[in-house]
Coordinates of C-alpha atoms and ligand atoms in Angstrom, one line a residue:
M1 CA -5.9 -8.5 -13.7
D2 CA -2.6 -10.3 -13.3
I3 CA -2.6 -14.0 -12.3
L4 CA 0.3 -16.1 -11.3
V5 CA -0.1 -19.7 -12.3
V6 CA 2.2 -22.2 -10.5
E7 CA 1.9 -25.6 -12.1
D8 CA 4.5 -28.1 -13.2
D9 CA 2.3 -30.1 -15.5
P10 CA 2.8 -28.3 -18.9
R11 CA -0.5 -29.6 -20.3
I12 CA -2.5 -28.1 -17.4
C13 CA -0.4 -25.0 -17.7
D14 CA -1.3 -24.6 -21.4
V15 CA -5.0 -25.1 -20.8
L16 CA -5.0 -22.6 -18.0
E17 CA -3.1 -20.0 -19.9
Y18 CA -5.4 -20.3 -22.8
A19 CA -8.6 -20.2 -20.7
L20 CA -7.5 -17.3 -18.5
K21 CA -6.2 -15.2 -21.4
A22 CA -9.5 -15.8 -23.3
D23 CA -11.3 -14.4 -20.3
G24 CA -9.2 -11.3 -20.4
Y25 CA -6.6 -12.0 -17.6
S26 CA -2.9 -11.5 -18.0
I27 CA -0.9 -14.3 -16.6
Q28 CA 2.6 -15.3 -15.6
T29 CA 3.5 -19.0 -15.2
T30 CA 6.2 -20.9 -13.5
Q31 CA 6.7 -24.6 -12.8
R32 CA 8.8 -24.1 -9.6
G33 CA 7.8 -23.1 -6.1
R34 CA 10.8 -21.0 -5.3
E35 CA 10.5 -19.0 -8.5
A36 CA 6.8 -18.5 -7.7
V37 CA 7.7 -16.8 -4.4
E38 CA 10.2 -14.6 -6.2
I39 CA 7.7 -13.6 -8.8
A40 CA 5.1 -12.8 -6.2
R41 CA 7.6 -10.6 -4.5
R42 CA 9.0 -8.9 -7.5
T43 CA 5.8 -8.3 -9.6
P44 CA 2.9 -8.8 -7.2
P45 CA 0.0 -10.7 -8.9
E46 CA -3.6 -10.0 -8.0
L47 CA -4.3 -13.7 -7.6
V48 CA -2.3 -17.0 -7.4
V49 CA -3.3 -20.3 -8.8
L50 CA -1.1 -22.8 -7.0
D51 CA -0.6 -26.5 -7.6
V52 CA 0.2 -28.5 -4.4
G53 CA 2.7 -31.0 -5.9
L54 CA 5.7 -29.1 -7.3
P55 CA 9.2 -30.4 -8.0
D56 CA 11.1 -28.3 -5.5
I57 CA 9.1 -26.9 -2.6
D58 CA 5.4 -27.9 -2.4
G59 CA 2.5 -25.5 -2.8
F60 CA 1.9 -25.4 1.0
E61 CA 5.4 -24.0 1.5
V62 CA 5.0 -21.6 -1.4
C63 CA 1.8 -20.2 0.2
R64 CA 3.4 -19.9 3.6
L65 CA 6.3 -18.0 2.2
I66 CA 4.1 -15.7 0.1
R67 CA 2.0 -15.0 3.2
K68 CA 5.0 -13.5 4.9
F69 CA 4.8 -10.4 2.6
S70 CA 1.4 -10.6 0.9
D71 CA -2.2 -11.3 1.4
V72 CA -2.9 -12.0 -2.3
P73 CA -5.7 -14.5 -2.8
V74 CA -4.5 -18.0 -3.4
I75 CA -6.5 -20.8 -5.1
F76 CA -4.9 -24.3 -4.7
L77 CA -5.0 -27.0 -7.3
T78 CA -5.0 -30.3 -5.6
S79 CA -5.5 -33.9 -6.7
R80 CA -5.8 -35.5 -3.3
A81 CA -8.7 -35.3 -0.9
D82 CA -6.5 -35.5 2.1
E83 CA -4.8 -32.3 1.0
I84 CA -8.0 -30.3 1.1
N85 CA -8.2 -29.8 4.8
R86 CA -4.7 -28.4 4.9
V87 CA -5.2 -26.2 1.9
V88 CA -8.1 -24.2 3.4
G89 CA -6.8 -24.5 7.0
L90 CA -5.6 -21.3 8.7
E91 CA -2.2 -22.9 8.9
I92 CA -1.6 -22.6 5.2
G93 CA -3.6 -19.5 4.4
G94 CA -5.2 -20.6 1.1
D95 CA -8.4 -18.9 0.1
D96 CA -10.0 -21.8 -1.9
Y97 CA -9.2 -24.9 -3.9
V98 CA -10.1 -26.8 -7.0
T99 CA -9.7 -30.6 -7.2
K100 CA -8.0 -32.1 -10.2
P101 CA -9.3 -32.9 -12.8
F102 CA -11.1 -29.6 -12.9
S103 CA -12.9 -27.6 -15.5
T104 CA -11.5 -24.2 -16.3
R105 CA -15.1 -22.9 -16.0
E106 CA -15.1 -24.0 -12.3
L107 CA -11.8 -22.4 -11.7
L108 CA -12.9 -19.1 -13.3
A109 CA -16.1 -19.1 -11.2
R110 CA -14.0 -19.6 -8.0
M111 CA -11.6 -16.8 -9.0
K112 CA -14.5 -14.4 -9.5
A113 CA -16.0 -15.3 -6.1
I114 CA -12.7 -14.8 -4.3
R115 CA -12.2 -11.4 -6.0
R116 CA -15.7 -10.3 -4.9
R117 CA -15.0 -11.4 -1.4
H118 CA -11.6 -9.6 -1.3
Q119 CA -13.1 -6.4 -2.6
R120 CA -15.8 -6.5 0.1
N121 CA -13.3 -7.1 2.8
A122 CA -10.8 -4.6 1.6
P123 CA -10.3 -1.8 4.1
P124 CA -12.0 1.5 3.2
G125 CA -9.7 3.9 1.5
P126 CA -7.9 6.6 3.5
P127 CA -10.1 9.4 4.7
P128 CA -9.8 12.6 2.6
E129 CA -6.5 14.2 3.6
N130 CA -7.4 17.7 2.5
L131 CA -8.7 18.7 5.9
L132 CA -6.0 18.8 8.6
R133 CA -6.4 19.8 12.2
H134 CA -3.8 20.6 14.8
G135 CA -5.3 21.9 18.1
P136 CA -7.4 24.9 17.1
I137 CA -5.9 25.0 13.6
E138 CA -7.9 23.8 10.7
L139 CA -6.3 23.7 7.3
D140 CA -8.0 22.9 4.0
A141 CA -5.3 22.0 1.6
E142 CA -7.6 22.0 -1.4
K143 CA -9.2 25.4 -0.8
F144 CA -6.0 26.9 0.6
L145 CA -7.8 28.1 3.8
V146 CA -6.5 28.2 7.3
A147 CA -8.3 29.1 10.5
C148 CA -7.3 29.1 14.1
G149 CA -10.1 28.9 16.7
G150 CA -12.6 29.6 13.9
R151 CA -10.8 32.8 12.8
E152 CA -9.4 32.9 9.4
V153 CA -5.6 33.3 9.1
T154 CA -4.1 34.8 6.0
L155 CA -0.8 33.1 4.9
T156 CA 1.5 33.4 2.0
R157 CA 1.8 30.3 -0.2
Q158 CA 5.1 29.4 1.4
E159 CA 3.8 29.8 4.9
F160 CA 0.9 27.7 4.0
K161 CA 3.0 24.9 2.6
L162 CA 5.3 24.9 5.6
L163 CA 2.4 24.8 8.0
E164 CA 0.8 22.0 6.0
L165 CA 4.1 20.0 6.1
L166 CA 4.5 20.4 9.9
I167 CA 0.9 19.6 11.0
R168 CA 0.5 16.8 8.5
H169 CA 3.3 15.0 10.5
P170 CA 2.9 16.1 14.1
G171 CA 5.9 15.3 16.3
R172 CA 8.1 14.7 13.3
V173 CA 11.3 16.8 13.0
F174 CA 12.1 18.4 9.7
T175 CA 15.5 19.8 8.9
R176 CA 15.5 23.1 7.2
E177 CA 16.7 21.4 4.1
Q178 CA 13.8 18.9 4.2
A179 CA 11.3 21.6 4.8
L180 CA 12.7 23.5 1.8
D181 CA 12.5 20.4 -0.4
R182 CA 9.0 19.5 0.6
A183 CA 7.3 22.8 1.1
W184 CA 9.0 24.7 -1.8
G185 CA 9.8 21.8 -4.2
E186 CA 10.4 23.8 -7.3
G187 CA 13.5 25.5 -5.9
G188 CA 14.0 29.2 -6.4
L189 CA 16.0 31.7 -4.4
V190 CA 15.7 30.3 -0.9
T191 CA 18.2 29.5 1.8
D192 CA 18.0 27.7 5.2
R193 CA 17.4 31.1 6.7
T194 CA 14.2 31.4 4.7
I195 CA 12.7 28.6 6.8
D196 CA 13.6 30.4 10.0
V197 CA 12.0 33.6 8.7
H198 CA 8.8 31.8 7.8
V199 CA 8.6 29.9 11.1
K200 CA 8.9 33.3 12.8
T201 CA 6.0 34.8 10.9
L202 CA 3.9 31.6 11.4
R203 CA 4.5 31.9 15.1
K204 CA 3.5 35.5 15.0
K205 CA 0.3 34.8 13.0
F206 CA -0.8 32.0 15.4
G207 CA 0.0 34.1 18.4
D208 CA -1.1 32.3 21.5
Y209 CA -1.2 28.9 19.9
D210 CA 2.5 28.1 20.1
F211 CA 2.8 24.8 18.3
I212 CA 6.1 25.0 16.4
E213 CA 9.0 23.7 18.4
T214 CA 12.6 24.4 17.5
V215 CA 14.7 21.3 17.8
R216 CA 18.2 22.7 18.4
G217 CA 20.8 21.9 15.7
I218 CA 18.2 20.1 13.6
G219 CA 15.1 22.0 12.6
Y220 CA 11.5 22.3 13.5
R221 CA 8.4 20.2 14.3
A222 CA 4.8 20.7 15.2
R223 CA 4.2 19.6 18.7
G224 CA 2.8 16.1 18.8
L225 CA -0.9 16.0 19.8
Ligands
CA301 CA1 1.9 -31.1 -9.8

């Protein structure tokens, strides 16, 4: 787990670095707010420990800027009670705070609590993408099976790949070149005409279900559903 520590007091920085590393975290540190935003953008950390009082822009501003591109958890370090309301307010977007002087044990406990919370709130992963449907067509990309209206359709490997490409992105137009790149990949003896030939056989094999549109001068697409 990669932590970004933003703190301009070198003693506190040292203590944090030591404690977090001892607990198995990898950390990056900076004393400046603007640099913190840059680091968060360039090498996204999994959690940010952010001091409020910094020499250039304050921690509030840093958090606000980071929130424009990331929802990484942020724990503020603050020494003033009147900062606390702002820190956890929606306006700033902090997740928690620790008041100075603090024990590293307390900070570590808060970090763990926030990580648990974030993992629980994380959106569920994408649904399995091996099963695709387009109208009456069902395609199982893992088992290499295609059916139309419950009837199995036998395709060559290339026809299968082309069909998968088109129905995975309904409505999107693929040029012949893109279709070759994405459906064939490994190259071989194919030309733009190859795509036309495969589209023709696909159309024949799916008969009544006419789902492949020709986009004149560009290429093909599966009708949007
Ligand atoms: Ca400070």
